[in-house]
XYZ file of C-alpha atoms in Angstrom:
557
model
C 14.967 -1.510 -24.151
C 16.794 -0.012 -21.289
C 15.275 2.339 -18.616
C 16.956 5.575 -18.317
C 16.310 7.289 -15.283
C 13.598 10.093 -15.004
C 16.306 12.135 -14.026
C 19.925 11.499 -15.329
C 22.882 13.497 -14.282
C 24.997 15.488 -16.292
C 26.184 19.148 -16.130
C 23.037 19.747 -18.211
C 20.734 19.239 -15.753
C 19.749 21.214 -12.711
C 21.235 20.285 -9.190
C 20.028 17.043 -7.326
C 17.258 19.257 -5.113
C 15.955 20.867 -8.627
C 16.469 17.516 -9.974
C 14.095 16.162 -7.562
C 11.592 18.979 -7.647
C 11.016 19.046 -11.073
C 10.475 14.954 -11.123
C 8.099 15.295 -8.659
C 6.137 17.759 -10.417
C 5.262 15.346 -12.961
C 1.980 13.776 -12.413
C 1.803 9.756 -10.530
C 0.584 8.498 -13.434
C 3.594 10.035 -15.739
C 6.138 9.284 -13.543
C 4.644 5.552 -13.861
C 4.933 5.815 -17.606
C 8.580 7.468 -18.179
C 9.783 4.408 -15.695
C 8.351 1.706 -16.909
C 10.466 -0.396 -19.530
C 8.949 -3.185 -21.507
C 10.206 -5.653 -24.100
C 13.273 -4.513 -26.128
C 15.263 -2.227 -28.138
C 12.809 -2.027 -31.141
C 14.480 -3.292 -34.553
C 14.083 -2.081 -37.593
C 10.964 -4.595 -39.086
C 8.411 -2.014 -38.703
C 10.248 0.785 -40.587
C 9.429 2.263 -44.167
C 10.310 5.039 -46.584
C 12.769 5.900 -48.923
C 13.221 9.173 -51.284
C 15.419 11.603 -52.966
C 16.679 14.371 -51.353
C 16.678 17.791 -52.868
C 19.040 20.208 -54.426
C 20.823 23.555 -53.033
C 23.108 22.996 -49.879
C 23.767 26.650 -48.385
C 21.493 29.427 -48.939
C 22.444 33.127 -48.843
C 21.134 36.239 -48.487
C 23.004 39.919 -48.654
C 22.393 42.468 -46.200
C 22.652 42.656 -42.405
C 21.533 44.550 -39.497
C 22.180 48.505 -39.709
C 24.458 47.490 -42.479
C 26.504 45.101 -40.840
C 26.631 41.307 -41.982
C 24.877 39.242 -39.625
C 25.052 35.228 -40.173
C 22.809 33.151 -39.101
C 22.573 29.034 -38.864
C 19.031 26.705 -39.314
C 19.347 22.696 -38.752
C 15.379 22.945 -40.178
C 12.545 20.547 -39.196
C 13.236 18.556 -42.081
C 13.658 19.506 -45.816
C 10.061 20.461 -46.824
C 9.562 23.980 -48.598
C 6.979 24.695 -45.475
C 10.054 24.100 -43.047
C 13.246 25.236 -44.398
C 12.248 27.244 -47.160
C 9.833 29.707 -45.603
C 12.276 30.135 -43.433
C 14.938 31.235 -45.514
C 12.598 33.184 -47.440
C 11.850 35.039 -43.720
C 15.589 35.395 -43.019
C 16.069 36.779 -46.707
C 13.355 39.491 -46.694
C 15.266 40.765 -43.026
C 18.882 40.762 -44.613
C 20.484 38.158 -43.277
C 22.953 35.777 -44.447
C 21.993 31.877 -43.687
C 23.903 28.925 -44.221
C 22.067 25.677 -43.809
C 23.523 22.113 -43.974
C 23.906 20.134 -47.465
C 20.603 19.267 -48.506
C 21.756 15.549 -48.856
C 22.206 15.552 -45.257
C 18.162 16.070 -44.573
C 16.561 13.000 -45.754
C 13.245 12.904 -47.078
C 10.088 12.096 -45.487
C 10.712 8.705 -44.274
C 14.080 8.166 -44.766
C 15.759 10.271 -41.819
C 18.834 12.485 -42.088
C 22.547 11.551 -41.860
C 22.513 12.772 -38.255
C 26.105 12.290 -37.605
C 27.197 14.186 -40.460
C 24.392 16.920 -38.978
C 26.537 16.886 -36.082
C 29.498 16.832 -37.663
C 28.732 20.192 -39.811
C 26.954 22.002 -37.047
C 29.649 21.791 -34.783
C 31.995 22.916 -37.281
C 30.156 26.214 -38.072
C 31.597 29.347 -37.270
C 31.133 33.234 -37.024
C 27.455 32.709 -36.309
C 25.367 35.782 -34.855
C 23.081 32.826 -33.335
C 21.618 29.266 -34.185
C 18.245 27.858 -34.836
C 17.939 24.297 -34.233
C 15.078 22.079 -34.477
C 16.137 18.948 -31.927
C 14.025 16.671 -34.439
C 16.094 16.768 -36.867
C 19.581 16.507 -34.508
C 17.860 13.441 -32.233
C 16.369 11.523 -34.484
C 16.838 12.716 -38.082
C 13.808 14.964 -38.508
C 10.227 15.423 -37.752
C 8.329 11.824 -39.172
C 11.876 10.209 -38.125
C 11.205 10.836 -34.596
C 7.379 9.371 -35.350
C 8.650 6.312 -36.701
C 12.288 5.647 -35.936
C 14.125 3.061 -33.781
C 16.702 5.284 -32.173
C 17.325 3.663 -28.743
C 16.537 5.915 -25.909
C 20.328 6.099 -24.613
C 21.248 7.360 -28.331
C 18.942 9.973 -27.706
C 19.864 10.997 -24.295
C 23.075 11.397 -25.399
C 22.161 13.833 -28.414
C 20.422 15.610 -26.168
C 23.091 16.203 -24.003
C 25.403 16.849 -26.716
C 23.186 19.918 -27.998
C 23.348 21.604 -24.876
C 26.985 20.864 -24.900
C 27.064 23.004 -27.900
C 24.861 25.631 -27.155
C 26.818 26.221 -24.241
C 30.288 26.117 -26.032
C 28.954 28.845 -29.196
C 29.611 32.272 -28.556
C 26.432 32.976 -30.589
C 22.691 32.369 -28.607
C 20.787 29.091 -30.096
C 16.809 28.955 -29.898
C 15.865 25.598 -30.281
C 12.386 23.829 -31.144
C 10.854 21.087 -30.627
C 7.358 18.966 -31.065
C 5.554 16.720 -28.579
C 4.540 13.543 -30.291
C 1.191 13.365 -31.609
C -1.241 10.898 -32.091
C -3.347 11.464 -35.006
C -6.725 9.954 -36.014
C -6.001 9.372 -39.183
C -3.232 7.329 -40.631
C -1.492 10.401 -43.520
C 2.030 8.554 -44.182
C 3.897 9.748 -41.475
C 3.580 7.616 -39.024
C 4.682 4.156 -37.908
C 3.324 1.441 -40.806
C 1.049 -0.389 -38.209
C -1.041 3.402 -37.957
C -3.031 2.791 -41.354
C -4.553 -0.562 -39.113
C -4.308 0.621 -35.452
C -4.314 4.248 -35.547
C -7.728 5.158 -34.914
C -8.056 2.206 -32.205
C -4.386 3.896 -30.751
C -5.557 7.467 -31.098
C -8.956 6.480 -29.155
C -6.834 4.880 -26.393
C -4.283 7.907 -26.281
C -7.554 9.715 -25.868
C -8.431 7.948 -22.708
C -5.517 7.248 -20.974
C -4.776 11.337 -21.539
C -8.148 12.087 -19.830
C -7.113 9.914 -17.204
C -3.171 12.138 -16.697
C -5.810 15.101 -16.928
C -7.759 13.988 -14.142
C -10.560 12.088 -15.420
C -11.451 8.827 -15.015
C -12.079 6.196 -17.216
C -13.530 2.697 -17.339
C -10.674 -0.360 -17.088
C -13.135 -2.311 -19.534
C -13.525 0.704 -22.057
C -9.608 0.590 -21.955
C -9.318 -2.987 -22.408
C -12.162 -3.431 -24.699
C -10.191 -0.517 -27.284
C -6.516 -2.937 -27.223
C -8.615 -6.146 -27.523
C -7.336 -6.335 -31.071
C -4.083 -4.517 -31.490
C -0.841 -6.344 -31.025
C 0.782 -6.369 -28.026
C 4.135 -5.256 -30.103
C 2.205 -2.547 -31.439
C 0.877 -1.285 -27.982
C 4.877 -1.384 -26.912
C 5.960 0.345 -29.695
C 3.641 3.275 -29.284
C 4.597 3.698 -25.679
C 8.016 3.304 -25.895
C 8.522 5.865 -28.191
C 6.045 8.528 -26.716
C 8.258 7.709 -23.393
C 11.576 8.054 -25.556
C 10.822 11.464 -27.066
C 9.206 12.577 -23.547
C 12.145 11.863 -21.711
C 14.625 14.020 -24.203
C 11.754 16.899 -24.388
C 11.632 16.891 -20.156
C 15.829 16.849 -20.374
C 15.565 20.334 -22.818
C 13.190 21.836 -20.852
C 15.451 21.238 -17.765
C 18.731 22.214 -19.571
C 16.847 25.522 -20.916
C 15.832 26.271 -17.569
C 19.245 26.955 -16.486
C 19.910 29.061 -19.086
C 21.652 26.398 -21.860
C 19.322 28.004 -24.673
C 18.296 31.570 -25.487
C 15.085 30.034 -25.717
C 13.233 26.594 -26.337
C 9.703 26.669 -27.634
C 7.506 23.466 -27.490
C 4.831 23.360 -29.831
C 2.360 20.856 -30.658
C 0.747 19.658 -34.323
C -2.551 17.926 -34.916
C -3.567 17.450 -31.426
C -6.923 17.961 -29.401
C -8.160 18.807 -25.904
C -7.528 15.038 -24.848
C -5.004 12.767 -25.385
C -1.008 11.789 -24.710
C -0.170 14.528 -26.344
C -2.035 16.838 -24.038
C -0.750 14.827 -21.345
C 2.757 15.247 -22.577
C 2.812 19.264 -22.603
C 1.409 19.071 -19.133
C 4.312 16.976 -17.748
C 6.762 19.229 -19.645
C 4.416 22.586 -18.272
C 4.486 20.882 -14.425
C 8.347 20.869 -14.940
C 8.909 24.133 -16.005
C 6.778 25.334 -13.387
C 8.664 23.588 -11.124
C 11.658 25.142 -12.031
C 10.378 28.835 -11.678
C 8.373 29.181 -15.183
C 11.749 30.530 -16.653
C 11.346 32.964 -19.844
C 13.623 30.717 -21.529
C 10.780 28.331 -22.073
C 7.701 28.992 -24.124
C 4.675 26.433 -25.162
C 1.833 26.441 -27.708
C 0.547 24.864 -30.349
C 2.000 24.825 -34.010
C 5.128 22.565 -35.580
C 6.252 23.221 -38.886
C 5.924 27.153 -38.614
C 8.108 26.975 -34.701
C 11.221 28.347 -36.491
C 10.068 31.205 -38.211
C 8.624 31.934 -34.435
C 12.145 31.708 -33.316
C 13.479 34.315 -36.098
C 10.861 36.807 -34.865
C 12.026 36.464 -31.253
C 15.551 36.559 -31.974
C 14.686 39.739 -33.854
C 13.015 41.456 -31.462
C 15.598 40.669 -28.506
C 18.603 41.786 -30.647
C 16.850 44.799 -32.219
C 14.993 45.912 -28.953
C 11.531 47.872 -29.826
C 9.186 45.107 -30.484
C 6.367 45.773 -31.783
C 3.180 46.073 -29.583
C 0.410 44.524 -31.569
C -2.924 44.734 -31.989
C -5.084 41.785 -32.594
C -8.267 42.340 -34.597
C -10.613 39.466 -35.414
C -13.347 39.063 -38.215
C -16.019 37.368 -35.959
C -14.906 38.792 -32.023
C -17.755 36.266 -31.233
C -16.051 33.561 -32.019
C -12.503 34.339 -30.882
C -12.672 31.430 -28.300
C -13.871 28.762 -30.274
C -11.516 25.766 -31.177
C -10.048 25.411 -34.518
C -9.202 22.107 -36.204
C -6.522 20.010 -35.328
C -5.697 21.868 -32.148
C -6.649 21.644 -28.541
C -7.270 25.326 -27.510
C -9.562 28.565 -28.397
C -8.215 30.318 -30.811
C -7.502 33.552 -28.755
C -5.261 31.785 -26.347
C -3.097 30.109 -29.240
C -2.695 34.028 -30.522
C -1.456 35.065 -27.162
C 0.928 32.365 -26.941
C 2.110 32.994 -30.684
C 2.731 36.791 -29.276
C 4.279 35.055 -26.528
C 6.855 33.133 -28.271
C 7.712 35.805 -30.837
C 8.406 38.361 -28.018
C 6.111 41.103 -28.596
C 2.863 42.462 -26.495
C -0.950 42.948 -27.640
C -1.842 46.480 -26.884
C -4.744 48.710 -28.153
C -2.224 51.461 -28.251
C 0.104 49.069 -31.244
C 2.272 50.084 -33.776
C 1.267 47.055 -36.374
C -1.918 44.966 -36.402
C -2.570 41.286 -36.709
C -5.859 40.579 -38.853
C -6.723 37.043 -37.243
C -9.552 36.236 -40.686
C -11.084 33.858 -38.079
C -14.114 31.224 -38.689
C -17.675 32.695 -37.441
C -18.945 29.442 -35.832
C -16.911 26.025 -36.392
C -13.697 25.734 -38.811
C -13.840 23.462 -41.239
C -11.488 21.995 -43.939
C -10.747 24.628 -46.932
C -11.764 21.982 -49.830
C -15.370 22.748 -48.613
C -15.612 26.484 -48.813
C -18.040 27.496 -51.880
C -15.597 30.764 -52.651
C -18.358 33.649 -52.202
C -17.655 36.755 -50.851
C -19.590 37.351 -47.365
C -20.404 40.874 -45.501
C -17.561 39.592 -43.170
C -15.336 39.906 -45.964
C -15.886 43.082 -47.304
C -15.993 44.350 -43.665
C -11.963 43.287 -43.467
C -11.219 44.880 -46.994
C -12.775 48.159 -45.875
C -10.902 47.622 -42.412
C -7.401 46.825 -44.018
C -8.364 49.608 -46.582
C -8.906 52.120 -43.558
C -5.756 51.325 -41.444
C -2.611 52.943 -41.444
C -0.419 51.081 -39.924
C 1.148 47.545 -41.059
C -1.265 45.271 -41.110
C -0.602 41.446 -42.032
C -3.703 39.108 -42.144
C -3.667 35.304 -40.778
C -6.070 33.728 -43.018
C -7.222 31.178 -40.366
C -11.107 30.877 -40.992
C -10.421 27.502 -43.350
C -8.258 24.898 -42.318
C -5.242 23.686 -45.093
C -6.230 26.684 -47.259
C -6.587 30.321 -47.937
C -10.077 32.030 -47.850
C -10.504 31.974 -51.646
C -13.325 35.242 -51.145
C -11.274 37.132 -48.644
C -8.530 36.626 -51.329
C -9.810 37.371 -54.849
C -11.661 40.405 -52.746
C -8.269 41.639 -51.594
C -6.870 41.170 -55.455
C -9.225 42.885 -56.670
C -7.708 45.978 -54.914
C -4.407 45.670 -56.042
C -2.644 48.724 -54.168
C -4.248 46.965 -50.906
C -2.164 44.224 -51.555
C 0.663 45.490 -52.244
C 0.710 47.416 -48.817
C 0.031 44.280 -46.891
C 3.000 43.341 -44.155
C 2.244 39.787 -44.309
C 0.153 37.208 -45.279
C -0.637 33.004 -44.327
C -3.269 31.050 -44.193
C -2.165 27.619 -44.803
C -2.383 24.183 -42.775
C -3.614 24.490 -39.319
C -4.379 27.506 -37.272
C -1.014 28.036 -35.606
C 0.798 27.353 -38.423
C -0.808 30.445 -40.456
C -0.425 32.741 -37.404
C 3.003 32.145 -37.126
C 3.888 32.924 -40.223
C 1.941 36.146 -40.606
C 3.445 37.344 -37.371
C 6.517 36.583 -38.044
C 6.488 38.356 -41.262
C 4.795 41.366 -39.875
C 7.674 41.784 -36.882
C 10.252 41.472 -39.981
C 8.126 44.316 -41.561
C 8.221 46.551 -38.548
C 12.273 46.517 -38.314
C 12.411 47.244 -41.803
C 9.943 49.964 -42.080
C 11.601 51.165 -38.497
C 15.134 51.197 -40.286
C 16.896 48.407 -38.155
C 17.043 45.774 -40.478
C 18.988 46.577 -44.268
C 16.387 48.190 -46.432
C 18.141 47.259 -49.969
C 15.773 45.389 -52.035
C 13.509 44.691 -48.960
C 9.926 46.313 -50.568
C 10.997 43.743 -53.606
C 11.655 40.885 -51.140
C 8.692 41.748 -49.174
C 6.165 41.848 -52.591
C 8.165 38.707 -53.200
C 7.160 36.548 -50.172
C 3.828 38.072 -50.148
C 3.447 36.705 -53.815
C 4.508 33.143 -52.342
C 2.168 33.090 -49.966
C -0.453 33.620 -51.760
C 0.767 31.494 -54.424
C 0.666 28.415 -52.034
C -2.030 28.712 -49.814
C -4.657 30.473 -51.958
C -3.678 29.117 -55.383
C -2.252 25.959 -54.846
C -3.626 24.489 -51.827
C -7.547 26.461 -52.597
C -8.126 26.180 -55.744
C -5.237 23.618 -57.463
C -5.056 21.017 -54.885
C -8.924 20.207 -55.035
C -8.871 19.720 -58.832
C -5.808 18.102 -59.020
C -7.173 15.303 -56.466
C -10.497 15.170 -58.919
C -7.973 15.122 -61.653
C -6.443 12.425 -60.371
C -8.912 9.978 -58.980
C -6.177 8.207 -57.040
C -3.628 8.214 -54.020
C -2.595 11.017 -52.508
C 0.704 9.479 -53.378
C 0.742 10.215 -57.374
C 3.692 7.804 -57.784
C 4.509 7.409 -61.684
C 1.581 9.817 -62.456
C 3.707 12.411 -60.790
C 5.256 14.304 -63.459
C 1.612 14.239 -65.563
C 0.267 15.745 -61.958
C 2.850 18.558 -61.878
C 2.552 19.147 -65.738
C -1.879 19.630 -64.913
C -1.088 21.710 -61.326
C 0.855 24.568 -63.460
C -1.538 24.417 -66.352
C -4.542 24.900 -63.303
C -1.981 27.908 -61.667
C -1.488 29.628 -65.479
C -5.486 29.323 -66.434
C -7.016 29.948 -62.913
C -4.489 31.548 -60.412
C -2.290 33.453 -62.338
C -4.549 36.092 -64.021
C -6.163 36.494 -60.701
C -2.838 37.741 -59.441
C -1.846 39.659 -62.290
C -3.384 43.052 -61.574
C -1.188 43.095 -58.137
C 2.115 41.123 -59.729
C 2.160 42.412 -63.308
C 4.056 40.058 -65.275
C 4.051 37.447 -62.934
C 4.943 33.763 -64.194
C 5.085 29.981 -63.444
C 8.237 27.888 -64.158
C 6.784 24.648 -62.840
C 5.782 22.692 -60.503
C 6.820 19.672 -58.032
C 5.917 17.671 -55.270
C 8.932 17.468 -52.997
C 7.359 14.423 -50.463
C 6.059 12.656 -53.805
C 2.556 13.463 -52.344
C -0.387 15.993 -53.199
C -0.560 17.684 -50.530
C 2.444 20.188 -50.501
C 3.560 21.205 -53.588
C 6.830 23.847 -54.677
C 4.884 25.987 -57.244
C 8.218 27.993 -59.046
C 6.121 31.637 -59.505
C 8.520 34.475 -60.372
């Protein structure tokens, strides 16, 4: 493996004394870690995957700002519903037309995209009112191939550079996103094949060593004790990579700094207080700092939902009038406690969200954020017993008594909707039907980011900035999906399905019986529920676009 320096040259990069500063704002023990090279270029023996891609190459919506076309461009995360879809859906429901590259071009899961042929159709696109890139997807071929792939870190300096080459040569502004590189407990398919035997060992020694970049201290034995049985080829494939994708995440915070991107927002997914990961945004926060804190640059938690972020923000900035928002919480209490699969209180992630999507909190708002928060601890949404709660009818009476949007992020579960605070809100169908927004699926900042974003779209429309033909259809339409996916499907079908199916997660040749049993659960148990607020509402089917349980594309029209 060759060493590329902490701090290459290249028009993209700030000038040899910035250079310098922001290198030494990197902690020792960083510094240590992005220099050191080890071993080799990794091959290909550890790699996996395969998979099909899906269907529909550009997708279009009519409509523009004040009635004039705007176009806009996503390179997504990868080709799941939760990261290109949602999106679209977003861009639809403000007017906007998006093309998005061939959907054979995406990969699937494992299998990364054709990034060449990325390149090759993103640098060809024209008349673009601004671009939304996900450097995943153009570095390594998407978000589990930068987990898992072999890309050699020279390949992905030189994508790097080659996206700010491009943002700097489109007359159109390009946010870009990108994800520090977790470390998760638990092996879940996305990772590197060795995780499902060394990732809890890895995880608990990403733990320590992170404490240690934090400024704690930890015992050499503990340390050595913890790699006694992993591989040494394991151990260097971990750390190369984390210094790989570090590297190219420290060269975009430095390019963005000087102005390369409208704006680059960092987010982080299924991390904790401790760990590499942690360590990671700290290096990348010490740089910015060191560069000024430029508002180009925005960090937080959150991975798949960083995009729709970006939509808001580009909103708000090309609009003007951003809506101040106020945040309301179901237990105030507990605003600073720390959800799952996340390193911070929850309050602080909803400032950053605000942050990142351009808008203020103020007591004095024009729209209001319902944050449906957790009153002690948060756990998993497969354990909730579905009875109502005084908290709950306290937010129906609350959402019932405000008049101003209102969109609620469903965060007191994790991977789930609130099945109470839902069938309470259905059973009031015209409350429903006025909501701005609604999420409340995966983790914490995922849901928030969604049902912001949504409720800034809202705002412009209601406001008259955004085209209004169609949009209270559109709007009932997304709503409907929402609640679709993270109450019905991931709530209440998901949990029987896995009882259902006594087996993997990955259904394999079971999966078309699986699909055929989720839409008879969504017809018998979700559908009638949603009835009173959708009239007519129907289910064409259902699929399972990883091959796995846990997302599913429920068709609901």
């Amino acid at each position: 493996m060759e060493c590329v320096p902490l701090a290459p040259g290249g028009d993209e990069h700030p000038g040899d004394a910035h250079r310098a500063a922001w290198a030494r704002a990197l902690p020792r023990s960083v510094r240590h870690r992005l220099g050191a090279a080890h071993g080799r270029e990794r091959g290909s023996h550890l790699a996996g995957g395969g998979g099909v891609p899906r269907g529909a190459a550009v997708l279009r919506a009519d409509g523009g700002l004040r009635g004039v076309s705007v176009r806009v461009c996503l390179v997504p995360l990868d080709d799941r519903p939760a990261t290109w879809g949602d999106w679209v859906r977003l861009a639809e429901l403000a007017g906007l037309e998006v093309t998005s590259p061939p959907a054979e071009l995406l990969g699937r899961r494992r299998r990364p995209a054709d990034v060449e042929a990325l390149w090759e159709w993103l640098e060809e696109a024209r008349a673009l009112d601004a671009a939304f890139c996900a450097a995943e997807m153009l570095l390594y071929g998407g978000l589990v191939a930068s987990r898992v792939g072999f890309e050699p870190q020279r390949v992905v300096i030189e994508r790097t550079r080659r996206l700010v080459q491009l943002a700097r040569k489109l007359a159109a502004p390009v946010y870009v996103s990108t994800a520090v590189l977790r470390a998760p407990a638990h092996p879940g398919g996305e990772e590197p094949d060795y995780w499902a035997h060394y990732g809890p060992t890895l995880a608990a020694y990403s733990e320590l060593r992170g404490r240690e970049e934090l400024g704690s201290r930890s015992e050499p034995t503990l340390v050595q004790d913890l790699l006694e049985d992993v591989p040494a080829r394991v151990v260097e494939d971990f750390l190369w990579r984390r210094r790989r994708n570090l590297l190219a995440q420290l060269l975009l915070v430095a390019s963005a700094a000087r102005g390369a991107f409208r704006y680059l927002l960092v987010g982080q997914d299924d991390t904790a207080p401790w760990g590499w990961p942690r360590a990671d945004l700290g290096a990348l926060q010490a740089v910015w700092e060191a560069l000024g804190r430029p508002q180009s640059v925005g960090f937080g938690h959150g991975a798949d939902e960083l995009g729709q972020r970006l939509l808001a923000r580009w909103l708000n900035g090309r609009l003007g009038n951003a809506p101040r928002v106020a945040v309301r919480y179901t237990w105030p209490e507990a605003r600073r406690a720390v959800p799952l699969y996340e390193g911070d209180p929850l309050e602080d992630t909803v400032a950053s969200h605000l942050a990142s999507c351009g808008v203020q909190m103020a007591e004095d708002a024009d729209v209001v954020l319902w944050v449906h928060n957790f009153p002690d601890r948060q756990e998993e949404a497969e354990a909730q017993r579905h009875e109502p709660d005084g908290a709950v009818q306290a937010v129906v009476e609350a959402v019932e008594a405000e008049e101003r949007l209102l969109a609620v992020a469903d965060v007191r579960y994790a991977n789930g909707a609130d099945g109470a605070l839902v069938r309470a809100l259905l059973d009031r169908p015209e409350l429903v039907r006025r909501l701005a927004g609604y999420a409340g699926w995966n983790t914490a900042s995922n849901t928030l980011g969604s049902a912001l974003a949504q409720l800034v779209v809202v705002h412009h429309l209601r406001a008259g900035r955004l085209s209004s033909d169609g949009a209270d259809a559109r709007r009932r339409a997304l709503l409907l999906h929402r609640l679709v996916h993270d109450w019905g499907y991931a709530a209440v079908v998901r949990p029987k399905l896995r009882a259902w199916h006594r087996g993997p997660a990955e259904p394999g040749p079971r999966e078309d019986a699986l699909a055929a049993e989720a839409q008879g659960l969504v017809e018998r148990e979700v559908l009638p529920v949603l009835e009173p607020a959708f009239p007519g509402v129907r289910c064409a089917g259902v699929r399972f676009p990883w091959g796995r349980l846990f997302e599913a594309e429920v068709d609901v029209r």
